[in-house]
GROMACS .gro file of N, CA and C in nm:
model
  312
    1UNK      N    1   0.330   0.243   2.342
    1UNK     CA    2   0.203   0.228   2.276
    1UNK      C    3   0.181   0.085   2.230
    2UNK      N    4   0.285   0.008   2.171
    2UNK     CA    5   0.238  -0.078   2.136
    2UNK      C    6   0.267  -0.213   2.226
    3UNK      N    7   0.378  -0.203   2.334
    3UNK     CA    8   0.313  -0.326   2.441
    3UNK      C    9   0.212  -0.260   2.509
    4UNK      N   10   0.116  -0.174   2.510
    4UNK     CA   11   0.013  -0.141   2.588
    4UNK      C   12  -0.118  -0.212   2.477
    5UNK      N   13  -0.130  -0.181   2.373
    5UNK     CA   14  -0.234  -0.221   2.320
    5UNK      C   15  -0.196  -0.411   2.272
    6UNK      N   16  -0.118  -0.440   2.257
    6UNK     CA   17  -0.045  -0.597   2.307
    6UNK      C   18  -0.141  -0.624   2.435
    7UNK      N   19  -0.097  -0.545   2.526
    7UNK     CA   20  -0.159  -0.609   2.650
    7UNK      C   21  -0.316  -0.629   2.634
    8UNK      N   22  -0.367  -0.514   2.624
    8UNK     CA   23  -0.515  -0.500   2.622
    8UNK      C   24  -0.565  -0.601   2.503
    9UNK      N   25  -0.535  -0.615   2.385
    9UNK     CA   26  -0.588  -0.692   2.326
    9UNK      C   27  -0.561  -0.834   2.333
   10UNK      N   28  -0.446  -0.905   2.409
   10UNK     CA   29  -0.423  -1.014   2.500
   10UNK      C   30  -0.497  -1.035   2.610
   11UNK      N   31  -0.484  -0.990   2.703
   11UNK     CA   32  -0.568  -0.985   2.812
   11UNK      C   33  -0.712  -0.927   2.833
   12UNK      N   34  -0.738  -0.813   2.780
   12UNK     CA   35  -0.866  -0.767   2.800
   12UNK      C   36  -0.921  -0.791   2.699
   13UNK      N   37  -0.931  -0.828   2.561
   13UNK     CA   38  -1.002  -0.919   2.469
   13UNK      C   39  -0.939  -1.069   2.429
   14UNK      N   40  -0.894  -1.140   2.521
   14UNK     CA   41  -0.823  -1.259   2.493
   14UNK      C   42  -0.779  -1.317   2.371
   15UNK      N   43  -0.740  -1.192   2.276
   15UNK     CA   44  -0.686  -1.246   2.156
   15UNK      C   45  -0.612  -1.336   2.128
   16UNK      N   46  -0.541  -1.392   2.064
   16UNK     CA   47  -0.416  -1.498   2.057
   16UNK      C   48  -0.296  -1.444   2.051
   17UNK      N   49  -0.173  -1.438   2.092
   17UNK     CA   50  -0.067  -1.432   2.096
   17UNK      C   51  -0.031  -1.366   1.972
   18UNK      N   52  -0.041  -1.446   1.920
   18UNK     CA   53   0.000  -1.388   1.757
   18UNK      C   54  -0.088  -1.320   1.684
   19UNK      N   55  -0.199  -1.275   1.702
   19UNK     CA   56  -0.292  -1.183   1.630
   19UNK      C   57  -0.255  -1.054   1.724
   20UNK      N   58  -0.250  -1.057   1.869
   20UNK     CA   59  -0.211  -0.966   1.970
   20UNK      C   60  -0.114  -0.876   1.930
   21UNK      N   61   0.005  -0.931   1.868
   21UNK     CA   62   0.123  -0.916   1.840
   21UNK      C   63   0.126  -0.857   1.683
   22UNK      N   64   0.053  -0.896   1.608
   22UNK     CA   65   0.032  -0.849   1.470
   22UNK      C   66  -0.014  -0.726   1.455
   23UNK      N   67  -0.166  -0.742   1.522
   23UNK     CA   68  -0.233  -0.611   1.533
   23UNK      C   69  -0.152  -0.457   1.657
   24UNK      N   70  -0.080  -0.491   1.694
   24UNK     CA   71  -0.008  -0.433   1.853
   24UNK      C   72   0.068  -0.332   1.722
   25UNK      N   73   0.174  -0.423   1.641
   25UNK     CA   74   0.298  -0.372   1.568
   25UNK      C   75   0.212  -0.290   1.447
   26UNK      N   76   0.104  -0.354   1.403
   26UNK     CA   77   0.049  -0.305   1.294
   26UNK      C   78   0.027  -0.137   1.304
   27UNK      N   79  -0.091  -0.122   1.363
   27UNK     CA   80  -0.094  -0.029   1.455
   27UNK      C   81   0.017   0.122   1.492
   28UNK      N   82   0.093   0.068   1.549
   28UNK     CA   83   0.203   0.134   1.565
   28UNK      C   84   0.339   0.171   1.459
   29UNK      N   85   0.317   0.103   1.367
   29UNK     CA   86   0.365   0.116   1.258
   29UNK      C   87   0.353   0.297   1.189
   30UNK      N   88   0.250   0.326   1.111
   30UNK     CA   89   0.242   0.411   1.065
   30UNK      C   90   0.322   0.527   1.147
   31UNK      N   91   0.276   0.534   1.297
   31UNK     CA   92   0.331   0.656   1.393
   31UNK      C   93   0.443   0.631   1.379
   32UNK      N   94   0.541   0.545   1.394
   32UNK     CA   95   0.671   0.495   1.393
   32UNK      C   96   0.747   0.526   1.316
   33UNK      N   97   0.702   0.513   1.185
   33UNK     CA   98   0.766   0.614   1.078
   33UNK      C   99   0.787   0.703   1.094
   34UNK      N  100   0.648   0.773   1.066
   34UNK     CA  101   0.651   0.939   1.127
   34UNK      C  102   0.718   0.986   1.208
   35UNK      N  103   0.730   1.004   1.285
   35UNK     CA  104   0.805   1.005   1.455
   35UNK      C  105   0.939   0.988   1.411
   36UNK      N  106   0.982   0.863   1.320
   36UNK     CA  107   1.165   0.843   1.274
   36UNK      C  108   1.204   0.912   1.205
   37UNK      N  109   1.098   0.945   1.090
   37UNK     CA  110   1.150   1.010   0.947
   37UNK      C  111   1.183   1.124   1.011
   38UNK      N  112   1.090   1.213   1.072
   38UNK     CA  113   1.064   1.318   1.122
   38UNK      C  114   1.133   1.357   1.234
   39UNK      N  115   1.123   1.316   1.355
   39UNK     CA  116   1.226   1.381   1.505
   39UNK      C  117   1.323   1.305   1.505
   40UNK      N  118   1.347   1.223   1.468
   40UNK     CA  119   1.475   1.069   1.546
   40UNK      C  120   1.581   1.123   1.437
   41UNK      N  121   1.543   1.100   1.320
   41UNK     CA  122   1.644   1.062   1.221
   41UNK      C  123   1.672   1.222   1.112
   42UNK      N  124   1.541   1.265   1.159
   42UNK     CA  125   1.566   1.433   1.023
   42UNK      C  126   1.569   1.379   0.926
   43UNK      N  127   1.494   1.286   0.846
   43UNK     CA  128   1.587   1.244   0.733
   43UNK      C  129   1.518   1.311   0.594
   44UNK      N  130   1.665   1.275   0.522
   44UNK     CA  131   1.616   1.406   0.357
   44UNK      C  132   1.596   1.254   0.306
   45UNK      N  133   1.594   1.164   0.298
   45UNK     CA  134   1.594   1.015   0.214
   45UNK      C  135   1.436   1.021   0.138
   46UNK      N  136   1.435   1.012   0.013
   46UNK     CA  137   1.340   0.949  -0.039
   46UNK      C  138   1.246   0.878   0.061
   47UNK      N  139   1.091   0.958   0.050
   47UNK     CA  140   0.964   0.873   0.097
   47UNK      C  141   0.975   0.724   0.075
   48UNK      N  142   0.950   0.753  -0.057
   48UNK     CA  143   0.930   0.624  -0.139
   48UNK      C  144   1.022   0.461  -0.079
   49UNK      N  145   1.157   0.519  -0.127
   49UNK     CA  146   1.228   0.440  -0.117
   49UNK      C  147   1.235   0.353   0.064
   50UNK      N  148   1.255   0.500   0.177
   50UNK     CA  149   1.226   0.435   0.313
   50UNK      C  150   1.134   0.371   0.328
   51UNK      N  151   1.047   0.445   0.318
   51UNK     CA  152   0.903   0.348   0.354
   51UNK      C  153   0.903   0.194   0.290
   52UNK      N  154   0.939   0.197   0.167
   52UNK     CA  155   0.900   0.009   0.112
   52UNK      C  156   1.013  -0.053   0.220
   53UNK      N  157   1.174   0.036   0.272
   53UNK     CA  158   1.244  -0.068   0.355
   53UNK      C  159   1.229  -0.070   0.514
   54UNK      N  160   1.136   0.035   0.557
   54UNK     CA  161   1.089   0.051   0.675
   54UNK      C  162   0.953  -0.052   0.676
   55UNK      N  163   0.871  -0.056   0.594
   55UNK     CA  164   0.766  -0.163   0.592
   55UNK      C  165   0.821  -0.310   0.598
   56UNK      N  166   0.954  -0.330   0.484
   56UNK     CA  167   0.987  -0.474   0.462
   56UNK      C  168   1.072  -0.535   0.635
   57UNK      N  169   1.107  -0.405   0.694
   57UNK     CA  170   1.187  -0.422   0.796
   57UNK      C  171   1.071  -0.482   0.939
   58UNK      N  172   0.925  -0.423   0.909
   58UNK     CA  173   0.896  -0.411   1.021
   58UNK      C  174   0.809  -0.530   0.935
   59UNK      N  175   0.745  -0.605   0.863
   59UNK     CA  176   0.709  -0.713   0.773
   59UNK      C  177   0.776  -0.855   0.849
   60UNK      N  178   0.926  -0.773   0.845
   60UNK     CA  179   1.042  -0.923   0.906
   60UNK      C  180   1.036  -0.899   1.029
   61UNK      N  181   1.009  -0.823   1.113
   61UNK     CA  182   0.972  -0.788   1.260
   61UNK      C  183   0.884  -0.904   1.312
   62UNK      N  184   0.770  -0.817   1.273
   62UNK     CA  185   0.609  -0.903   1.240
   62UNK      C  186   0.625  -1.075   1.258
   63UNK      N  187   0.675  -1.145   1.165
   63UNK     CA  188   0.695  -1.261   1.121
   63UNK      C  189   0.773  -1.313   1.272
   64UNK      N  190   0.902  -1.255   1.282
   64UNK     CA  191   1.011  -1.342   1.389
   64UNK      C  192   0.964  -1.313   1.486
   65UNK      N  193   0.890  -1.206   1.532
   65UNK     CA  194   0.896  -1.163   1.652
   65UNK      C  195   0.755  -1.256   1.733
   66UNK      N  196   0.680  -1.270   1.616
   66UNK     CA  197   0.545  -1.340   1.736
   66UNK      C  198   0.562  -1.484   1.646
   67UNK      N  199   0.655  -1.563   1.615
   67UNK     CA  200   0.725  -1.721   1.608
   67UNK      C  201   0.787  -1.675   1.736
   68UNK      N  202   0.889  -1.619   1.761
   68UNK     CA  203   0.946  -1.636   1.859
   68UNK      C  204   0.905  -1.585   2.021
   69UNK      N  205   0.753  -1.506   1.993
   69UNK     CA  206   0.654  -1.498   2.142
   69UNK      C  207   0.618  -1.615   2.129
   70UNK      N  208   0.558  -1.672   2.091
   70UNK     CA  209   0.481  -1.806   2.050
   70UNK      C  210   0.564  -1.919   2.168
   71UNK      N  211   0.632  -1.919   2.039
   71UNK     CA  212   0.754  -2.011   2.077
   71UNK      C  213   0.813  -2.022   2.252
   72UNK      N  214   0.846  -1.851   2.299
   72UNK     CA  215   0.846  -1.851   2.450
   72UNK      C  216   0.726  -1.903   2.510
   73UNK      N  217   0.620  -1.828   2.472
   73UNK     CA  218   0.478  -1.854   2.551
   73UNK      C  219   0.403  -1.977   2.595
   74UNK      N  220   0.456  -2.088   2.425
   74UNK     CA  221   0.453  -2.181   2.465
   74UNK      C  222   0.558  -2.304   2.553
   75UNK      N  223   0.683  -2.222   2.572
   75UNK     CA  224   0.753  -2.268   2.660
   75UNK      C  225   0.715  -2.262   2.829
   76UNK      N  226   0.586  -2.168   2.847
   76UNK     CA  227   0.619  -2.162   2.970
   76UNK      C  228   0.612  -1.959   3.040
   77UNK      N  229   0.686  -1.900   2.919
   77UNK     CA  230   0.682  -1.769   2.976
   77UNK      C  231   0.557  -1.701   2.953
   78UNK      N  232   0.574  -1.566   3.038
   78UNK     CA  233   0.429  -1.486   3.036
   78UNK      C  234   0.418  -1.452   2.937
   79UNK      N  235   0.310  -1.460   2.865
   79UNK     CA  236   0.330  -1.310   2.751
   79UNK      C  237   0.359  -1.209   2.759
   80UNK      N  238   0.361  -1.138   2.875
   80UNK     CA  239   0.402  -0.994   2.883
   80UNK      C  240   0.531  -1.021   2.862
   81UNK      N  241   0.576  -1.065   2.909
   81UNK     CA  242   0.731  -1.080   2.882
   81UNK      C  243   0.819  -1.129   2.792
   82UNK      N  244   0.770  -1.252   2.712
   82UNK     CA  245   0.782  -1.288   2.573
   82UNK      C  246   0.792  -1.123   2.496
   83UNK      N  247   0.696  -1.029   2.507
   83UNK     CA  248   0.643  -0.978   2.426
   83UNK      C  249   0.779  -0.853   2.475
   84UNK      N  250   0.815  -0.829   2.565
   84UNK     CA  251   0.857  -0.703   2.621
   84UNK      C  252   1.030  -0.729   2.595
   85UNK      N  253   1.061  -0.897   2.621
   85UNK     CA  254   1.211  -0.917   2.564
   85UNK      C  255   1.206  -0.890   2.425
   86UNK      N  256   1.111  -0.909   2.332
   86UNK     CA  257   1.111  -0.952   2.166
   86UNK      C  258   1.105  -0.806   2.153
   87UNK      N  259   1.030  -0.712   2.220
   87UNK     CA  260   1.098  -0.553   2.155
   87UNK      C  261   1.192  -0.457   2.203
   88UNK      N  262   1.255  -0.516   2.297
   88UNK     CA  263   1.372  -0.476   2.346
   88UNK      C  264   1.479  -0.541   2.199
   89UNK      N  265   1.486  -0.689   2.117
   89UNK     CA  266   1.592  -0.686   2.077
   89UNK      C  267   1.545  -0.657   1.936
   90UNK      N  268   1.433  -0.642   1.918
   90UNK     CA  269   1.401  -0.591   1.788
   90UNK      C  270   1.392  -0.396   1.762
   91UNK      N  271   1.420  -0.352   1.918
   91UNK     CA  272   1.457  -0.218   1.892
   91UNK      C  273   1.643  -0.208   1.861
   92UNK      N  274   1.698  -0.280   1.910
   92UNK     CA  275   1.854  -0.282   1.884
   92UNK      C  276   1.903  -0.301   1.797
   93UNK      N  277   1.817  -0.388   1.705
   93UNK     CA  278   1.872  -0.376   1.578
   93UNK      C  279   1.785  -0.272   1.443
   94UNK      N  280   1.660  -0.266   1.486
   94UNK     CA  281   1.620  -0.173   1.424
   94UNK      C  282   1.649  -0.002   1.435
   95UNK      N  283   1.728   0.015   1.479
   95UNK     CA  284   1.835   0.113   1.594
   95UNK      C  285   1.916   0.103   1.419
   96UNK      N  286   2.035   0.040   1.440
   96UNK     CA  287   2.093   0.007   1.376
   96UNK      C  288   2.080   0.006   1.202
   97UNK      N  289   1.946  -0.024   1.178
   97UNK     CA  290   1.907  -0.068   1.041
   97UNK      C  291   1.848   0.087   0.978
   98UNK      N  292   1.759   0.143   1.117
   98UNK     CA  293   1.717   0.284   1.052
   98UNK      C  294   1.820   0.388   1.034
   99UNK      N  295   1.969   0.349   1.099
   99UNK     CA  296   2.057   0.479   1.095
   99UNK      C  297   2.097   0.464   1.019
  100UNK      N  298   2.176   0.340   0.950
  100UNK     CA  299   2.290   0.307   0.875
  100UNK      C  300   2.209   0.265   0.724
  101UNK      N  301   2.070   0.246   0.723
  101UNK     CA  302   1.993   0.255   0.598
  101UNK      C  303   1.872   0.307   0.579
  102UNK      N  304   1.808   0.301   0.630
  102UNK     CA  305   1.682   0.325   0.598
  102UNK      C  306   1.600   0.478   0.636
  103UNK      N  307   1.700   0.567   0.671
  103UNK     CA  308   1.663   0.698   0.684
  103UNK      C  309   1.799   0.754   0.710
  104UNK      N  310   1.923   0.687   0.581
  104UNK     CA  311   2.050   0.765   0.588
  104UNK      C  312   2.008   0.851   0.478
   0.00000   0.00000   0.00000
């Protein structure tokens, strides 16, 4: 869902890179939770408490992830691909961050 609406609002409304990327994650955010709290993770954890470190997590997402599309894009690479490496390694560790905290 969200390199699809990345794409479309890159390419089919020529947004900027980094608004593309803001609005893409933004977006997909809310479902993301849902979907973790709920099927991925089962988790009994405090609303409250996940959510402010699932927001602050995906906040620091947000920030590195379209500096560092940017950063490719303006090196030279596609955006699709800037965009498609940056959530491949921001799922590996957010892998990691939702098991071991944020919906233990």
């Amino acid at each position: 869902m969200e390199l699809l609406l990345f794409m479309v609002l890159r390419r089919g409304l020529a947004f900027h890179v980094v608004l593309a990327n803001v609005l893409a994650m933004g977006t997909a955010t809310g479902v993301n939770y849902y979907l973790n709290r709920i099927w991925s993770f089962n988790s009994k954890a405090k609303v409250g408490r996940s959510l402010v470190l699932y927001l602050s997590l995906i906040l620091f997402n947000m920030f590195f992830t379209s500096f560092m599309i940017n950063l490719l894009v303006s090196w030279g690479m596609m955006d699709f691909w800037a965009k498609f490496l940056m959530m491949g390694l921001a799922t590996l560790w957010n892998y990691i961050i939702y098991r071991q905290v944020i919906f233990k």
